[in-house]
Amino acid sequence: MRVVTWNINSVRLRINSVKKVVKKLNPDILCLQETKCLKEDFPFKDFEKMGFIDTEAFGIKGYNGVCIASKHPINSIKKHIFCNKDDARHMSIKFLYKNRKISIHNFYVPAGGDEPDPKINVKFKHKLKFLEEAAKLFSNKKSVNNDLVVLVGDLNIAPHEMDVWSHQQLKNIVSHTEIEIKKLKKFLKSFQFEDAIRLTQGYEKKIYSWWSYRAKDWKKSNRGRRLDHIWVSQKMSKHLEKTFIEKNIRGWKRPSDHVPVVADFKFN
DNA sequence: ATGGTGGTCCTACCA
């Protein structure tokens, strides 16, 4: 069973890239962030043609927006509101796979602006509050040891030294500051999640999922960050087979600044 | 070098 997460940065502009990625990766579950598309404008027909039985999406005009497309019938959907804001940053579904109930959570964590000080930057304050509320959502759950849960998304934080091109140069840059990383780790621990990428690939090598549009040559300078994540519950981690990141897609024509992150699971 | 580029939808705002 394959789960793919990708910050698409406009699903309508890049619908052909989505089709190519689906053809190439054949995901069971595709989670998108920054669809930048109202539900009434969402290209549901295209997702149907790609082979998805159920596609759930919602968004606000211009900003954020999340989608989960599934090749297995979706049994239930939840959308959680964080920080009392009218935005579209979370969606979760449940579905059956080989008679097992699996939950998928798709998150788009606020980017947080430029200034890494919650006292003067309301966007950064929002980001920290969002992470706190997200952690609370999971720490309230009782079934931590028995549930098959996958949490994916653009979490807009690169937590480890090898998740950024230069730990030294980014430690005061939003996405890699100590305060955010602490909140993210608390979020991770709220349901005893495992970081699937690092669990399968170790902590030694540099791994990125995002390269800025502002670089002259993203590939040559390679100043990336690992902002996109796949987390698995303890029980789900037993079924985790492998993970990989589709870096080459950053080099496609009119790319998103993020690339798809993939996790494969095996069930008997 | 406090820039750079790329989204949405027309004017700023977001990343």
PDB file of C-alpha atoms (C1' of nucleotides) in Angstrom:
ATOM      1  CA  MET A   1       0.000   0.000   0.000  1.00  0.00           C
ATOM      2  CA  ARG A   2       1.520   3.282  -1.108  1.00  0.00           C
ATOM      3  CA  VAL A   3       0.931   6.710   0.459  1.00  0.00           C
ATOM      4  CA  VAL A   4       2.148   9.842  -1.333  1.00  0.00           C
ATOM      5  CA  THR A   5       2.156  13.391   0.058  1.00  0.00           C
ATOM      6  CA  TRP A   6       2.854  16.442  -2.070  1.00  0.00           C
ATOM      7  CA  ASN A   7       2.515  20.188  -1.670  1.00  0.00           C
ATOM      8  CA  ILE A   8       1.267  20.889  -5.183  1.00  0.00           C
ATOM      9  CA  ASN A   9       1.079  24.722  -4.969  1.00  0.00           C
ATOM     10  CA  SER A  10      -2.134  25.017  -7.031  1.00  0.00           C
ATOM     11  CA  VAL A  11      -3.841  21.796  -8.114  1.00  0.00           C
ATOM     12  CA  ARG A  12      -5.478  23.409 -11.133  1.00  0.00           C
ATOM     13  CA  LEU A  13      -2.288  24.906 -12.536  1.00  0.00           C
ATOM     14  CA  ARG A  14      -0.427  21.610 -12.108  1.00  0.00           C
ATOM     15  CA  ILE A  15      -3.151  19.053 -12.816  1.00  0.00           C
ATOM     16  CA  ASN A  16      -1.026  17.549 -15.620  1.00  0.00           C
ATOM     17  CA  SER A  17       1.895  17.093 -13.215  1.00  0.00           C
ATOM     18  CA  VAL A  18      -0.483  15.367 -10.803  1.00  0.00           C
ATOM     19  CA  LYS A  19      -1.534  12.986 -13.590  1.00  0.00           C
ATOM     20  CA  LYS A  20       2.097  12.235 -14.435  1.00  0.00           C
ATOM     21  CA  VAL A  21       2.958  11.606 -10.778  1.00  0.00           C
ATOM     22  CA  VAL A  22      -0.035   9.312 -10.318  1.00  0.00           C
ATOM     23  CA  LYS A  23       0.921   7.357 -13.430  1.00  0.00           C
ATOM     24  CA  LYS A  24       4.521   7.064 -12.255  1.00  0.00           C
ATOM     25  CA  LEU A  25       3.933   6.300  -8.575  1.00  0.00           C
ATOM     26  CA  ASN A  26       0.480   4.668  -8.602  1.00  0.00           C
ATOM     27  CA  PRO A  27      -0.406   5.701  -5.020  1.00  0.00           C
ATOM     28  CA  ASP A  28      -3.240   4.080  -3.063  1.00  0.00           C
ATOM     29  CA  ILE A  29      -3.580   7.326  -1.141  1.00  0.00           C
ATOM     30  CA  LEU A  30      -2.552  10.728  -2.506  1.00  0.00           C
ATOM     31  CA  CYS A  31      -2.507  13.676  -0.091  1.00  0.00           C
ATOM     32  CA  LEU A  32      -2.082  17.167  -1.515  1.00  0.00           C
ATOM     33  CA  GLN A  33      -1.517  20.490   0.199  1.00  0.00           C
ATOM     34  CA  GLU A  34      -1.809  24.059  -1.049  1.00  0.00           C
ATOM     35  CA  THR A  35      -4.417  23.108  -3.606  1.00  0.00           C
ATOM     36  CA  LYS A  36      -5.406  26.827  -3.630  1.00  0.00           C
ATOM     37  CA  CYS A  37      -8.826  25.883  -4.832  1.00  0.00           C
ATOM     38  CA  LEU A  38     -12.398  26.098  -3.555  1.00  0.00           C
ATOM     39  CA  LYS A  39     -14.223  22.773  -3.364  1.00  0.00           C
ATOM     40  CA  GLU A  40     -16.625  23.903  -6.093  1.00  0.00           C
ATOM     41  CA  ASP A  41     -13.682  24.515  -8.447  1.00  0.00           C
ATOM     42  CA  PHE A  42     -11.773  21.323  -7.573  1.00  0.00           C
ATOM     43  CA  PRO A  43     -11.031  19.057 -10.588  1.00  0.00           C
ATOM     44  CA  PHE A  44     -12.759  15.962  -9.126  1.00  0.00           C
ATOM     45  CA  LYS A  45     -13.373  14.497 -12.618  1.00  0.00           C
ATOM     46  CA  ASP A  46      -9.644  14.373 -13.337  1.00  0.00           C
ATOM     47  CA  PHE A  47      -9.032  12.453 -10.105  1.00  0.00           C
ATOM     48  CA  GLU A  48     -11.781  10.011 -11.031  1.00  0.00           C
ATOM     49  CA  LYS A  49     -10.086   9.436 -14.387  1.00  0.00           C
ATOM     50  CA  MET A  50      -6.775   8.841 -12.614  1.00  0.00           C
ATOM     51  CA  GLY A  51      -8.388   5.854 -10.889  1.00  0.00           C
ATOM     52  CA  PHE A  52      -9.311   7.283  -7.499  1.00  0.00           C
ATOM     53  CA  ILE A  53     -12.589   5.897  -6.178  1.00  0.00           C
ATOM     54  CA  ASP A  54     -13.019   8.668  -3.616  1.00  0.00           C
ATOM     55  CA  THR A  55     -11.522  12.143  -3.548  1.00  0.00           C
ATOM     56  CA  GLU A  56     -12.120  14.590  -0.723  1.00  0.00           C
ATOM     57  CA  ALA A  57     -11.035  18.195  -0.957  1.00  0.00           C
ATOM     58  CA  PHE A  58     -11.755  21.568   0.493  1.00  0.00           C
ATOM     59  CA  GLY A  59     -10.123  24.927   0.350  1.00  0.00           C
ATOM     60  CA  ILE A  60     -10.449  28.638   0.641  1.00  0.00           C
ATOM     61  CA  LYS A  61      -9.863  31.133  -2.126  1.00  0.00           C
ATOM     62  CA  GLY A  62      -6.245  31.584  -3.095  1.00  0.00           C
ATOM     63  CA  TYR A  63      -4.619  30.094  -0.018  1.00  0.00           C
ATOM     64  CA  ASN A  64      -3.917  26.670   1.461  1.00  0.00           C
ATOM     65  CA  GLY A  65      -6.413  23.850   0.863  1.00  0.00           C
ATOM     66  CA  VAL A  66      -5.957  20.074   1.276  1.00  0.00           C
ATOM     67  CA  CYS A  67      -7.082  16.982  -0.607  1.00  0.00           C
ATOM     68  CA  ILE A  68      -7.038  13.221  -0.055  1.00  0.00           C
ATOM     69  CA  ALA A  69      -7.588  10.995  -3.077  1.00  0.00           C
ATOM     70  CA  SER A  70      -8.069   7.288  -2.398  1.00  0.00           C
ATOM     71  CA  LYS A  71      -8.160   4.119  -4.495  1.00  0.00           C
ATOM     72  CA  HIS A  72     -10.098   2.471  -1.640  1.00  0.00           C
ATOM     73  CA  PRO A  73     -13.580   3.560  -0.548  1.00  0.00           C
ATOM     74  CA  ILE A  74     -13.403   6.237   2.139  1.00  0.00           C
ATOM     75  CA  ASN A  75     -15.515   5.394   5.193  1.00  0.00           C
ATOM     76  CA  SER A  76     -15.350   8.689   7.070  1.00  0.00           C
ATOM     77  CA  ILE A  77     -13.922  12.176   6.755  1.00  0.00           C
ATOM     78  CA  LYS A  78     -13.024  14.742   9.383  1.00  0.00           C
ATOM     79  CA  LYS A  79     -11.799  18.291   9.024  1.00  0.00           C
ATOM     80  CA  HIS A  80     -10.305  19.861  12.056  1.00  0.00           C
ATOM     81  CA  ILE A  81     -10.314  23.607  12.636  1.00  0.00           C
ATOM     82  CA  PHE A  82      -7.228  24.978  14.402  1.00  0.00           C
ATOM     83  CA  CYS A  83      -6.754  28.366  16.067  1.00  0.00           C
ATOM     84  CA  ASN A  84     -10.408  29.259  15.330  1.00  0.00           C
ATOM     85  CA  LYS A  85      -9.413  30.132  11.800  1.00  0.00           C
ATOM     86  CA  ASP A  86     -11.514  29.729   8.712  1.00  0.00           C
ATOM     87  CA  ASP A  87      -8.842  27.978   6.693  1.00  0.00           C
ATOM     88  CA  ALA A  88      -8.270  24.548   5.162  1.00  0.00           C
ATOM     89  CA  ARG A  89      -5.206  22.998   6.731  1.00  0.00           C
ATOM     90  CA  HIS A  90      -6.300  19.553   7.866  1.00  0.00           C
ATOM     91  CA  MET A  91      -8.366  16.630   6.698  1.00  0.00           C
ATOM     92  CA  SER A  92      -8.459  13.017   7.864  1.00  0.00           C
ATOM     93  CA  ILE A  93     -10.057   9.908   6.440  1.00  0.00           C
ATOM     94  CA  LYS A  94     -10.603   6.301   7.408  1.00  0.00           C
ATOM     95  CA  PHE A  95     -10.677   3.393   4.984  1.00  0.00           C
ATOM     96  CA  LEU A  96     -10.364  -0.375   4.972  1.00  0.00           C
ATOM     97  CA  TYR A  97      -7.301  -2.099   3.555  1.00  0.00           C
ATOM     98  CA  LYS A  98      -7.225  -5.906   3.693  1.00  0.00           C
ATOM     99  CA  ASN A  99      -9.827  -5.750   6.444  1.00  0.00           C
ATOM    100  CA  ARG A 100      -7.800  -3.327   8.537  1.00  0.00           C
ATOM    101  CA  LYS A 101      -9.038   0.109   9.453  1.00  0.00           C
ATOM    102  CA  ILE A 102      -6.454   2.734   8.504  1.00  0.00           C
ATOM    103  CA  SER A 103      -6.528   6.466   9.302  1.00  0.00           C
ATOM    104  CA  ILE A 104      -4.793   9.086   7.190  1.00  0.00           C
ATOM    105  CA  HIS A 105      -4.252  12.637   8.438  1.00  0.00           C
ATOM    106  CA  ASN A 106      -3.235  15.312   5.952  1.00  0.00           C
ATOM    107  CA  PHE A 107      -1.792  18.541   7.393  1.00  0.00           C
ATOM    108  CA  TYR A 108      -0.704  21.861   6.003  1.00  0.00           C
ATOM    109  CA  VAL A 109       0.997  23.651   8.888  1.00  0.00           C
ATOM    110  CA  PRO A 110       1.209  27.483   8.628  1.00  0.00           C
ATOM    111  CA  ALA A 111       4.531  28.634   7.176  1.00  0.00           C
ATOM    112  CA  GLY A 112       4.977  31.222   9.906  1.00  0.00           C
ATOM    113  CA  GLY A 113       6.308  34.312   8.116  1.00  0.00           C
ATOM    114  CA  ASP A 114       9.891  35.529   8.311  1.00  0.00           C
ATOM    115  CA  GLU A 115      10.511  36.777  11.832  1.00  0.00           C
ATOM    116  CA  PRO A 116      11.024  33.905  14.301  1.00  0.00           C
ATOM    117  CA  ASP A 117       9.562  35.770  17.269  1.00  0.00           C
ATOM    118  CA  PRO A 118       5.934  35.108  18.287  1.00  0.00           C
ATOM    119  CA  LYS A 119       5.800  38.456  20.136  1.00  0.00           C
ATOM    120  CA  ILE A 120       6.215  40.510  16.985  1.00  0.00           C
ATOM    121  CA  ASN A 121       5.141  38.095  14.247  1.00  0.00           C
ATOM    122  CA  VAL A 122       1.507  36.941  14.410  1.00  0.00           C
ATOM    123  CA  LYS A 123       2.148  34.361  11.667  1.00  0.00           C
ATOM    124  CA  PHE A 124       4.842  32.676  13.724  1.00  0.00           C
ATOM    125  CA  LYS A 125       2.594  32.825  16.784  1.00  0.00           C
ATOM    126  CA  HIS A 126      -0.138  31.147  14.723  1.00  0.00           C
ATOM    127  CA  LYS A 127       2.275  28.417  13.617  1.00  0.00           C
ATOM    128  CA  LEU A 128       3.274  27.607  17.200  1.00  0.00           C
ATOM    129  CA  LYS A 129      -0.342  27.630  18.401  1.00  0.00           C
ATOM    130  CA  PHE A 130      -1.363  25.412  15.494  1.00  0.00           C
ATOM    131  CA  LEU A 131       1.277  22.848  16.471  1.00  0.00           C
ATOM    132  CA  GLU A 132       0.136  22.922  20.092  1.00  0.00           C
ATOM    133  CA  GLU A 133      -3.474  22.343  19.127  1.00  0.00           C
ATOM    134  CA  ALA A 134      -2.529  19.580  16.707  1.00  0.00           C
ATOM    135  CA  ALA A 135      -0.573  17.826  19.473  1.00  0.00           C
ATOM    136  CA  LYS A 136      -3.565  18.154  21.782  1.00  0.00           C
ATOM    137  CA  LEU A 137      -5.820  16.564  19.181  1.00  0.00           C
ATOM    138  CA  PHE A 138      -3.672  13.408  19.272  1.00  0.00           C
ATOM    139  CA  SER A 139      -2.763  13.313  22.957  1.00  0.00           C
ATOM    140  CA  ASN A 140      -6.508  13.135  23.711  1.00  0.00           C
ATOM    141  CA  LYS A 141      -6.788   9.875  21.783  1.00  0.00           C
ATOM    142  CA  LYS A 142      -6.679   6.709  23.869  1.00  0.00           C
ATOM    143  CA  SER A 143      -5.938   4.071  21.249  1.00  0.00           C
ATOM    144  CA  VAL A 144      -2.307   4.997  20.664  1.00  0.00           C
ATOM    145  CA  ASN A 145      -1.025   1.417  20.639  1.00  0.00           C
ATOM    146  CA  ASN A 146      -3.701  -0.173  18.511  1.00  0.00           C
ATOM    147  CA  ASP A 147      -4.433   2.260  15.698  1.00  0.00           C
ATOM    148  CA  LEU A 148      -3.021   2.132  12.196  1.00  0.00           C
ATOM    149  CA  VAL A 149      -2.401   5.834  11.574  1.00  0.00           C
ATOM    150  CA  VAL A 150      -0.414   7.676   8.928  1.00  0.00           C
ATOM    151  CA  LEU A 151       0.065  11.424   9.334  1.00  0.00           C
ATOM    152  CA  VAL A 152       1.425  13.267   6.327  1.00  0.00           C
ATOM    153  CA  GLY A 153       1.815  16.760   5.092  1.00  0.00           C
ATOM    154  CA  ASP A 154       3.730  19.938   4.607  1.00  0.00           C
ATOM    155  CA  LEU A 155       4.610  20.548   8.250  1.00  0.00           C
ATOM    156  CA  ASN A 156       6.776  23.536   7.254  1.00  0.00           C
ATOM    157  CA  ILE A 157       9.500  22.495   9.713  1.00  0.00           C
ATOM    158  CA  ALA A 158      12.804  20.746   9.037  1.00  0.00           C
ATOM    159  CA  PRO A 159      13.544  19.282  12.482  1.00  0.00           C
ATOM    160  CA  HIS A 160      16.980  17.678  12.156  1.00  0.00           C
ATOM    161  CA  GLU A 161      20.393  19.042  11.232  1.00  0.00           C
ATOM    162  CA  MET A 162      20.473  16.859   8.141  1.00  0.00           C
ATOM    163  CA  ASP A 163      17.030  18.138   7.096  1.00  0.00           C
ATOM    164  CA  VAL A 164      18.535  21.453   5.952  1.00  0.00           C
ATOM    165  CA  TRP A 165      21.433  22.447   3.698  1.00  0.00           C
ATOM    166  CA  SER A 166      23.119  24.324   6.548  1.00  0.00           C
ATOM    167  CA  HIS A 167      22.082  23.915  10.158  1.00  0.00           C
ATOM    168  CA  GLN A 168      24.358  26.779  11.151  1.00  0.00           C
ATOM    169  CA  GLN A 169      22.905  29.212   8.612  1.00  0.00           C
ATOM    170  CA  LEU A 170      19.275  28.240   9.162  1.00  0.00           C
ATOM    171  CA  LYS A 171      19.009  27.903  12.935  1.00  0.00           C
ATOM    172  CA  ASN A 172      17.437  31.370  13.165  1.00  0.00           C
ATOM    173  CA  ILE A 173      15.378  30.986  10.003  1.00  0.00           C
ATOM    174  CA  VAL A 174      11.693  30.088  10.322  1.00  0.00           C
ATOM    175  CA  SER A 175      11.284  26.345   9.616  1.00  0.00           C
ATOM    176  CA  HIS A 176      14.455  25.359  11.490  1.00  0.00           C
ATOM    177  CA  THR A 177      14.331  27.313  14.772  1.00  0.00           C
ATOM    178  CA  GLU A 178      14.621  25.555  18.115  1.00  0.00           C
ATOM    179  CA  ILE A 179      11.200  26.689  19.346  1.00  0.00           C
ATOM    180  CA  GLU A 180       9.388  25.261  16.304  1.00  0.00           C
ATOM    181  CA  ILE A 181      11.352  22.035  16.406  1.00  0.00           C
ATOM    182  CA  LYS A 182      10.407  21.584  20.072  1.00  0.00           C
ATOM    183  CA  LYS A 183       6.731  22.024  19.232  1.00  0.00           C
ATOM    184  CA  LEU A 184       7.006  19.647  16.301  1.00  0.00           C
ATOM    185  CA  LYS A 185       8.641  16.984  18.474  1.00  0.00           C
ATOM    186  CA  LYS A 186       5.883  17.387  21.037  1.00  0.00           C
ATOM    187  CA  PHE A 187       3.395  16.910  18.213  1.00  0.00           C
ATOM    188  CA  LEU A 188       5.278  13.798  17.067  1.00  0.00           C
ATOM    189  CA  LYS A 189       5.287  12.364  20.581  1.00  0.00           C
ATOM    190  CA  SER A 190       1.612  13.156  21.205  1.00  0.00           C
ATOM    191  CA  PHE A 191       0.708   9.886  19.501  1.00  0.00           C
ATOM    192  CA  GLN A 192       4.118   8.215  19.676  1.00  0.00           C
ATOM    193  CA  PHE A 193       4.526   8.715  15.949  1.00  0.00           C
ATOM    194  CA  GLU A 194       7.658   7.638  14.112  1.00  0.00           C
ATOM    195  CA  ASP A 195       9.244   9.762  11.383  1.00  0.00           C
ATOM    196  CA  ALA A 196       8.968   7.264   8.520  1.00  0.00           C
ATOM    197  CA  ILE A 197      11.662   8.843   6.348  1.00  0.00           C
ATOM    198  CA  ARG A 198      14.308   8.856   9.067  1.00  0.00           C
ATOM    199  CA  LEU A 199      13.139   5.501  10.460  1.00  0.00           C
ATOM    200  CA  THR A 200      13.830   3.850   7.106  1.00  0.00           C
ATOM    201  CA  GLN A 201      16.733   5.995   5.868  1.00  0.00           C
ATOM    202  CA  GLY A 202      18.572   6.927   9.072  1.00  0.00           C
ATOM    203  CA  TYR A 203      19.717  10.324  10.333  1.00  0.00           C
ATOM    204  CA  GLU A 204      23.126  10.510   8.641  1.00  0.00           C
ATOM    205  CA  LYS A 205      22.385  11.761   5.156  1.00  0.00           C
ATOM    206  CA  LYS A 206      20.865  15.038   4.029  1.00  0.00           C
ATOM    207  CA  ILE A 207      17.282  14.648   2.836  1.00  0.00           C
ATOM    208  CA  TYR A 208      15.190  17.475   1.350  1.00  0.00           C
ATOM    209  CA  SER A 209      11.668  17.741  -0.032  1.00  0.00           C
ATOM    210  CA  TRP A 210      11.604  21.480  -0.843  1.00  0.00           C
ATOM    211  CA  TRP A 211      13.841  23.834  -2.827  1.00  0.00           C
ATOM    212  CA  SER A 212      13.082  27.572  -3.006  1.00  0.00           C
ATOM    213  CA  TYR A 213      11.855  29.143  -6.244  1.00  0.00           C
ATOM    214  CA  ARG A 214      14.263  31.978  -5.551  1.00  0.00           C
ATOM    215  CA  ALA A 215      17.420  30.034  -6.227  1.00  0.00           C
ATOM    216  CA  LYS A 216      19.007  30.667  -9.606  1.00  0.00           C
ATOM    217  CA  ASP A 217      19.676  26.972 -10.049  1.00  0.00           C
ATOM    218  CA  TRP A 218      17.919  24.869  -7.391  1.00  0.00           C
ATOM    219  CA  LYS A 219      19.815  21.706  -8.342  1.00  0.00           C
ATOM    220  CA  LYS A 220      23.260  23.281  -8.427  1.00  0.00           C
ATOM    221  CA  SER A 221      22.953  25.258  -5.185  1.00  0.00           C
ATOM    222  CA  ASN A 222      20.910  22.406  -3.605  1.00  0.00           C
ATOM    223  CA  ARG A 223      19.825  24.560  -0.667  1.00  0.00           C
ATOM    224  CA  GLY A 224      16.902  22.365   0.266  1.00  0.00           C
ATOM    225  CA  ARG A 225      14.908  21.629   3.377  1.00  0.00           C
ATOM    226  CA  ARG A 226      12.866  18.599   4.474  1.00  0.00           C
ATOM    227  CA  LEU A 227       9.529  20.272   5.174  1.00  0.00           C
ATOM    228  CA  ASP A 228       7.254  17.434   4.052  1.00  0.00           C
ATOM    229  CA  HIS A 229       6.797  14.464   6.315  1.00  0.00           C
ATOM    230  CA  ILE A 230       5.227  11.048   6.723  1.00  0.00           C
ATOM    231  CA  TRP A 231       4.666   9.931  10.293  1.00  0.00           C
ATOM    232  CA  VAL A 232       3.416   6.495  11.306  1.00  0.00           C
ATOM    233  CA  SER A 233       1.860   5.184  14.514  1.00  0.00           C
ATOM    234  CA  GLN A 234       3.734   2.425  16.348  1.00  0.00           C
ATOM    235  CA  LYS A 235       1.482  -0.263  14.917  1.00  0.00           C
ATOM    236  CA  MET A 236       1.700   1.193  11.411  1.00  0.00           C
ATOM    237  CA  SER A 237       5.503   1.313  11.629  1.00  0.00           C
ATOM    238  CA  LYS A 238       5.547  -2.498  11.771  1.00  0.00           C
ATOM    239  CA  HIS A 239       4.126  -2.521   8.252  1.00  0.00           C
ATOM    240  CA  LEU A 240       6.450   0.150   6.848  1.00  0.00           C
ATOM    241  CA  GLU A 241       8.526  -1.246   4.008  1.00  0.00           C
ATOM    242  CA  LYS A 242      10.353   1.696   2.428  1.00  0.00           C
ATOM    243  CA  THR A 243      10.255   5.428   1.759  1.00  0.00           C
ATOM    244  CA  PHE A 244      11.629   7.678  -0.939  1.00  0.00           C
ATOM    245  CA  ILE A 245      11.464  11.259  -2.211  1.00  0.00           C
ATOM    246  CA  GLU A 246      10.923  12.088  -5.887  1.00  0.00           C
ATOM    247  CA  LYS A 247      13.573  14.805  -6.152  1.00  0.00           C
ATOM    248  CA  ASN A 248      13.670  14.786  -9.966  1.00  0.00           C
ATOM    249  CA  ILE A 249      10.124  16.168 -10.122  1.00  0.00           C
ATOM    250  CA  ARG A 250      11.512  19.516  -8.897  1.00  0.00           C
ATOM    251  CA  GLY A 251      13.152  19.714 -12.311  1.00  0.00           C
ATOM    252  CA  TRP A 252       9.930  19.297 -14.292  1.00  0.00           C
ATOM    253  CA  LYS A 253       8.489  22.162 -16.293  1.00  0.00           C
ATOM    254  CA  ARG A 254       6.717  24.732 -14.069  1.00  0.00           C
ATOM    255  CA  PRO A 255       7.312  22.694 -10.924  1.00  0.00           C
ATOM    256  CA  SER A 256       5.953  23.027  -7.429  1.00  0.00           C
ATOM    257  CA  ASP A 257       8.693  24.064  -4.994  1.00  0.00           C
ATOM    258  CA  HIS A 258       7.961  20.796  -3.094  1.00  0.00           C
ATOM    259  CA  VAL A 259       8.340  17.233  -4.386  1.00  0.00           C
ATOM    260  CA  PRO A 260       6.303  14.097  -3.577  1.00  0.00           C
ATOM    261  CA  VAL A 261       7.281  12.045  -0.523  1.00  0.00           C
ATOM    262  CA  VAL A 262       6.405   8.349  -0.676  1.00  0.00           C
ATOM    263  CA  ALA A 263       5.922   5.555   1.881  1.00  0.00           C
ATOM    264  CA  ASP A 264       5.228   1.909   1.064  1.00  0.00           C
ATOM    265  CA  PHE A 265       3.519  -0.449   3.499  1.00  0.00           C
ATOM    266  CA  LYS A 266       3.112  -4.205   3.460  1.00  0.00           C
ATOM    267  CA  PHE A 267       0.159  -6.103   4.878  1.00  0.00           C
ATOM    268  CA  ASN A 268      -0.226  -9.871   4.744  1.00  0.00           C
TER     269      ASN A 268
ATOM    270  C1'  DA B   1      23.096  41.457  -1.908  1.00  0.00           C
ATOM    271  C1'  DT B   2      17.117  42.369   3.317  1.00  0.00           C
ATOM    272  C1'  DG B   3      17.190  40.505  -3.019  1.00  0.00           C
ATOM    273  C1'  DG B   4      15.354  36.629  -5.483  1.00  0.00           C
ATOM    274  C1'  DT B   5      10.428  33.696  -7.897  1.00  0.00           C
ATOM    275  C1'  DG B   6       5.954  31.899  -8.270  1.00  0.00           C
ATOM    276  C1'  DG B   7       0.979  31.181  -6.715  1.00  0.00           C
ATOM    277  C1'  DT B   8      -4.006  33.639  -6.554  1.00  0.00           C
ATOM    278  C1'  DC B   9      -6.655  36.846  -9.120  1.00  0.00           C
ATOM    279  C1'  DC B  10      -6.003  42.538 -10.068  1.00  0.00           C
ATOM    280  C1'  DT B  11      -3.924  44.523  -5.650  1.00  0.00           C
ATOM    281  C1'  DA B  12      -1.864  42.878  -2.211  1.00  0.00           C
ATOM    282  C1'  DC B  13      -0.955  38.871   0.115  1.00  0.00           C
ATOM    283  C1'  DC B  14       0.911  34.436   0.671  1.00  0.00           C
ATOM    284  C1'  DA B  15       4.674  31.035   0.294  1.00  0.00           C
TER     285       DA B  15
END
